[in-house]
C-alpha cells in the first residue's frame, strides 16, 4: 500500500491530545471525508505506524518516517510569491529560532493570509484552513515543512522539536 499525504496529516492529528472519537469528527477536524480518514488509518496500520487494536501511533517509528521519509516521499519546492500562512521556520513555532535574512518567508497559499512570502504547497489541501482551529497541529505541520524545505540547521531543529512534541503529547 502506498502512503498518501493525508495519511501523515491523520497520523499527526492522532498524536495530539483530545483525539476525536469518530471518523466523522476526525474528518471534520481535518477538512476531509470520513472515508478518507478511514482509508488513511488503514494505510497507517499497513505501514505499522498505527496499532490496529489500540489505534495509537507508534511514535518512534512515525518520527523516523517523518524525518527520513516525508522529505523525500512528499518533496516540495518553493514557488511563486503569494499571500498566505507562514510555515517552516517562518511559523510561530520556529520564528524566533533563526535570525532574519533577506529570504522571503515560506507560506501556505491562502487568500486570507496576512504574510507575503514564497508559496509552499501544503501536504494536504485543507491545511491552511484547519491549522487556524488546531494550533498544536499547526506547530507539527510547520515543523514538518522545515524538514521538507529547510537547510541543515532548520531540519535539525525541526527534528528535535518534533521528537519532543510527539513524545510529550503521548504522556500529556
PDB file of C-alpha atoms in Angstrom, residues 29-172:
ATOM      1  CA  UNK A  29     -11.247  18.408  12.150  1.00  0.00           C
ATOM      2  CA  UNK A  30      -9.043  17.667   9.142  1.00  0.00           C
ATOM      3  CA  UNK A  31     -11.183  19.005   6.306  1.00  0.00           C
ATOM      4  CA  UNK A  32     -11.608  15.653   4.600  1.00  0.00           C
ATOM      5  CA  UNK A  33     -14.255  12.958   4.328  1.00  0.00           C
ATOM      6  CA  UNK A  34     -14.769  10.198   6.893  1.00  0.00           C
ATOM      7  CA  UNK A  35     -13.908   7.615   4.227  1.00  0.00           C
ATOM      8  CA  UNK A  36     -10.581   9.390   3.573  1.00  0.00           C
ATOM      9  CA  UNK A  37      -9.760   9.274   7.292  1.00  0.00           C
ATOM     10  CA  UNK A  38     -10.709   5.600   7.473  1.00  0.00           C
ATOM     11  CA  UNK A  39      -8.585   4.757   4.418  1.00  0.00           C
ATOM     12  CA  UNK A  40      -5.665   6.756   5.867  1.00  0.00           C
ATOM     13  CA  UNK A  41      -5.855   4.815   9.127  1.00  0.00           C
ATOM     14  CA  UNK A  42      -5.904   1.525   7.179  1.00  0.00           C
ATOM     15  CA  UNK A  43      -2.754   2.560   5.301  1.00  0.00           C
ATOM     16  CA  UNK A  44      -1.106   3.635   8.587  1.00  0.00           C
ATOM     17  CA  UNK A  45      -1.882   0.206  10.066  1.00  0.00           C
ATOM     18  CA  UNK A  46      -0.451  -1.499   6.962  1.00  0.00           C
ATOM     19  CA  UNK A  47       2.715   0.624   7.317  1.00  0.00           C
ATOM     20  CA  UNK A  48       2.960  -0.378  11.012  1.00  0.00           C
ATOM     21  CA  UNK A  49       2.681   3.246  12.102  1.00  0.00           C
ATOM     22  CA  UNK A  50      -0.714   2.758  13.790  1.00  0.00           C
ATOM     23  CA  UNK A  51      -1.619  -0.093  16.129  1.00  0.00           C
ATOM     24  CA  UNK A  52      -4.694  -1.911  14.811  1.00  0.00           C
ATOM     25  CA  UNK A  53      -6.059  -2.672  18.291  1.00  0.00           C
ATOM     26  CA  UNK A  54      -5.380   0.453  20.340  1.00  0.00           C
ATOM     27  CA  UNK A  55      -5.395   2.876  17.373  1.00  0.00           C
ATOM     28  CA  UNK A  56      -2.346   4.578  18.864  1.00  0.00           C
ATOM     29  CA  UNK A  57       0.503   5.879  16.755  1.00  0.00           C
ATOM     30  CA  UNK A  58       3.824   4.029  17.008  1.00  0.00           C
ATOM     31  CA  UNK A  59       5.556   7.289  17.855  1.00  0.00           C
ATOM     32  CA  UNK A  60       9.161   6.139  17.456  1.00  0.00           C
ATOM     33  CA  UNK A  61       8.555   4.615  14.023  1.00  0.00           C
ATOM     34  CA  UNK A  62       6.399   7.561  12.968  1.00  0.00           C
ATOM     35  CA  UNK A  63       9.068  10.064  13.980  1.00  0.00           C
ATOM     36  CA  UNK A  64      11.659   8.124  11.947  1.00  0.00           C
ATOM     37  CA  UNK A  65       9.272   8.222   8.979  1.00  0.00           C
ATOM     38  CA  UNK A  66       8.702  11.971   9.380  1.00  0.00           C
ATOM     39  CA  UNK A  67      12.420  12.720   9.486  1.00  0.00           C
ATOM     40  CA  UNK A  68      13.708  10.206   6.938  1.00  0.00           C
ATOM     41  CA  UNK A  69      10.755   9.532   4.642  1.00  0.00           C
ATOM     42  CA  UNK A  70       8.440  12.508   4.320  1.00  0.00           C
ATOM     43  CA  UNK A  71      11.033  14.966   2.917  1.00  0.00           C
ATOM     44  CA  UNK A  72      11.635  12.536   0.042  1.00  0.00           C
ATOM     45  CA  UNK A  73       8.199  10.974  -0.420  1.00  0.00           C
ATOM     46  CA  UNK A  74       6.443  14.352  -0.308  1.00  0.00           C
ATOM     47  CA  UNK A  75       9.150  16.692  -1.559  1.00  0.00           C
ATOM     48  CA  UNK A  76       8.227  20.272  -2.288  1.00  0.00           C
ATOM     49  CA  UNK A  77       9.987  23.251  -3.805  1.00  0.00           C
ATOM     50  CA  UNK A  78       9.262  26.922  -3.150  1.00  0.00           C
ATOM     51  CA  UNK A  79       7.158  28.506  -5.879  1.00  0.00           C
ATOM     52  CA  UNK A  80       5.858  31.989  -6.676  1.00  0.00           C
ATOM     53  CA  UNK A  81       5.333  34.872  -4.261  1.00  0.00           C
ATOM     54  CA  UNK A  82       1.881  34.854  -2.707  1.00  0.00           C
ATOM     55  CA  UNK A  83      -0.120  35.755   0.372  1.00  0.00           C
ATOM     56  CA  UNK A  84      -0.550  33.011   2.917  1.00  0.00           C
ATOM     57  CA  UNK A  85       0.047  31.423   6.313  1.00  0.00           C
ATOM     58  CA  UNK A  86       3.667  31.174   7.492  1.00  0.00           C
ATOM     59  CA  UNK A  87       5.159  27.695   7.639  1.00  0.00           C
ATOM     60  CA  UNK A  88       8.528  26.058   8.382  1.00  0.00           C
ATOM     61  CA  UNK A  89      10.935  28.496  10.071  1.00  0.00           C
ATOM     62  CA  UNK A  90       8.549  31.432   9.464  1.00  0.00           C
ATOM     63  CA  UNK A  91       5.754  29.859  11.559  1.00  0.00           C
ATOM     64  CA  UNK A  92       5.348  30.864  15.212  1.00  0.00           C
ATOM     65  CA  UNK A  93       6.841  27.548  16.416  1.00  0.00           C
ATOM     66  CA  UNK A  94      10.261  28.379  14.899  1.00  0.00           C
ATOM     67  CA  UNK A  95      10.184  32.094  14.038  1.00  0.00           C
ATOM     68  CA  UNK A  96      12.366  33.135  16.992  1.00  0.00           C
ATOM     69  CA  UNK A  97      14.900  30.348  16.424  1.00  0.00           C
ATOM     70  CA  UNK A  98      16.611  31.770  13.360  1.00  0.00           C
ATOM     71  CA  UNK A  99      17.800  35.270  12.581  1.00  0.00           C
ATOM     72  CA  UNK A 100      16.017  37.133   9.852  1.00  0.00           C
ATOM     73  CA  UNK A 101      17.553  37.004   6.436  1.00  0.00           C
ATOM     74  CA  UNK A 102      16.785  38.549   3.098  1.00  0.00           C
ATOM     75  CA  UNK A 103      14.943  35.345   2.255  1.00  0.00           C
ATOM     76  CA  UNK A 104      11.171  35.562   1.773  1.00  0.00           C
ATOM     77  CA  UNK A 105       9.231  33.530   4.337  1.00  0.00           C
ATOM     78  CA  UNK A 106       7.662  30.251   3.214  1.00  0.00           C
ATOM     79  CA  UNK A 107       3.853  30.344   3.287  1.00  0.00           C
ATOM     80  CA  UNK A 108       0.952  28.038   2.530  1.00  0.00           C
ATOM     81  CA  UNK A 109      -1.084  29.933  -0.080  1.00  0.00           C
ATOM     82  CA  UNK A 110      -4.253  31.351   1.444  1.00  0.00           C
ATOM     83  CA  UNK A 111      -6.181  34.400   0.219  1.00  0.00           C
ATOM     84  CA  UNK A 112      -6.910  35.337   3.848  1.00  0.00           C
ATOM     85  CA  UNK A 113      -3.264  35.007   4.900  1.00  0.00           C
ATOM     86  CA  UNK A 114      -1.536  38.041   6.335  1.00  0.00           C
ATOM     87  CA  UNK A 115       2.048  37.294   5.210  1.00  0.00           C
ATOM     88  CA  UNK A 116       3.560  37.781   1.764  1.00  0.00           C
ATOM     89  CA  UNK A 117       6.039  35.015   1.003  1.00  0.00           C
ATOM     90  CA  UNK A 118       7.175  32.137  -1.173  1.00  0.00           C
ATOM     91  CA  UNK A 119       4.423  29.591  -1.817  1.00  0.00           C
ATOM     92  CA  UNK A 120       4.928  26.121  -0.372  1.00  0.00           C
ATOM     93  CA  UNK A 121       2.382  23.542  -1.436  1.00  0.00           C
ATOM     94  CA  UNK A 122       0.843  22.173   1.771  1.00  0.00           C
ATOM     95  CA  UNK A 123       0.998  18.459   2.430  1.00  0.00           C
ATOM     96  CA  UNK A 124      -2.805  18.359   2.050  1.00  0.00           C
ATOM     97  CA  UNK A 125      -5.155  20.953   0.577  1.00  0.00           C
ATOM     98  CA  UNK A 126      -7.166  21.607   3.769  1.00  0.00           C
ATOM     99  CA  UNK A 127      -4.129  22.512   5.884  1.00  0.00           C
ATOM    100  CA  UNK A 128      -4.382  26.326   5.581  1.00  0.00           C
ATOM    101  CA  UNK A 129      -7.936  26.185   6.950  1.00  0.00           C
ATOM    102  CA  UNK A 130      -7.523  23.583   9.692  1.00  0.00           C
ATOM    103  CA  UNK A 131      -4.372  24.972  11.309  1.00  0.00           C
ATOM    104  CA  UNK A 132      -6.312  28.012  12.444  1.00  0.00           C
ATOM    105  CA  UNK A 133      -8.546  25.729  14.548  1.00  0.00           C
ATOM    106  CA  UNK A 134      -5.883  23.387  15.974  1.00  0.00           C
ATOM    107  CA  UNK A 135      -2.727  25.306  16.987  1.00  0.00           C
ATOM    108  CA  UNK A 136      -0.814  22.196  18.108  1.00  0.00           C
ATOM    109  CA  UNK A 137      -1.380  20.644  14.675  1.00  0.00           C
ATOM    110  CA  UNK A 138      -0.180  23.882  13.057  1.00  0.00           C
ATOM    111  CA  UNK A 139       3.070  23.576  15.008  1.00  0.00           C
ATOM    112  CA  UNK A 140       3.615  19.960  13.929  1.00  0.00           C
ATOM    113  CA  UNK A 141       2.877  20.701  10.267  1.00  0.00           C
ATOM    114  CA  UNK A 142       5.158  23.761  10.236  1.00  0.00           C
ATOM    115  CA  UNK A 143       7.954  21.695  11.793  1.00  0.00           C
ATOM    116  CA  UNK A 144       7.355  19.033   9.166  1.00  0.00           C
ATOM    117  CA  UNK A 145       7.675  21.673   6.442  1.00  0.00           C
ATOM    118  CA  UNK A 146      11.003  22.739   7.953  1.00  0.00           C
ATOM    119  CA  UNK A 147      12.111  19.146   7.367  1.00  0.00           C
ATOM    120  CA  UNK A 148      10.752  19.233   3.814  1.00  0.00           C
ATOM    121  CA  UNK A 149      12.308  22.534   2.680  1.00  0.00           C
ATOM    122  CA  UNK A 150      14.802  23.651   5.308  1.00  0.00           C
ATOM    123  CA  UNK A 151      18.543  23.791   5.291  1.00  0.00           C
ATOM    124  CA  UNK A 152      20.524  21.532   7.627  1.00  0.00           C
ATOM    125  CA  UNK A 153      20.159  23.753  10.711  1.00  0.00           C
ATOM    126  CA  UNK A 154      16.396  24.208  10.267  1.00  0.00           C
ATOM    127  CA  UNK A 155      15.946  20.479   9.668  1.00  0.00           C
ATOM    128  CA  UNK A 156      17.988  19.613  12.768  1.00  0.00           C
ATOM    129  CA  UNK A 157      15.993  21.985  14.983  1.00  0.00           C
ATOM    130  CA  UNK A 158      12.682  20.792  13.497  1.00  0.00           C
ATOM    131  CA  UNK A 159      13.653  17.163  14.114  1.00  0.00           C
ATOM    132  CA  UNK A 160      14.453  17.892  17.763  1.00  0.00           C
ATOM    133  CA  UNK A 161      11.247  19.830  18.317  1.00  0.00           C
ATOM    134  CA  UNK A 162       9.057  17.278  16.500  1.00  0.00           C
ATOM    135  CA  UNK A 163      10.522  14.471  18.603  1.00  0.00           C
ATOM    136  CA  UNK A 164       9.899  16.369  21.808  1.00  0.00           C
ATOM    137  CA  UNK A 165       6.329  17.296  20.918  1.00  0.00           C
ATOM    138  CA  UNK A 166       5.262  13.919  19.560  1.00  0.00           C
ATOM    139  CA  UNK A 167       6.596  12.127  22.649  1.00  0.00           C
ATOM    140  CA  UNK A 168       5.177  14.733  25.068  1.00  0.00           C
ATOM    141  CA  UNK A 169       1.716  14.527  23.530  1.00  0.00           C
ATOM    142  CA  UNK A 170       1.796  10.796  24.337  1.00  0.00           C
ATOM    143  CA  UNK A 171       2.268  11.459  28.056  1.00  0.00           C
ATOM    144  CA  UNK A 172       0.147  14.607  28.420  1.00  0.00           C
TER     145      UNK A 172
END
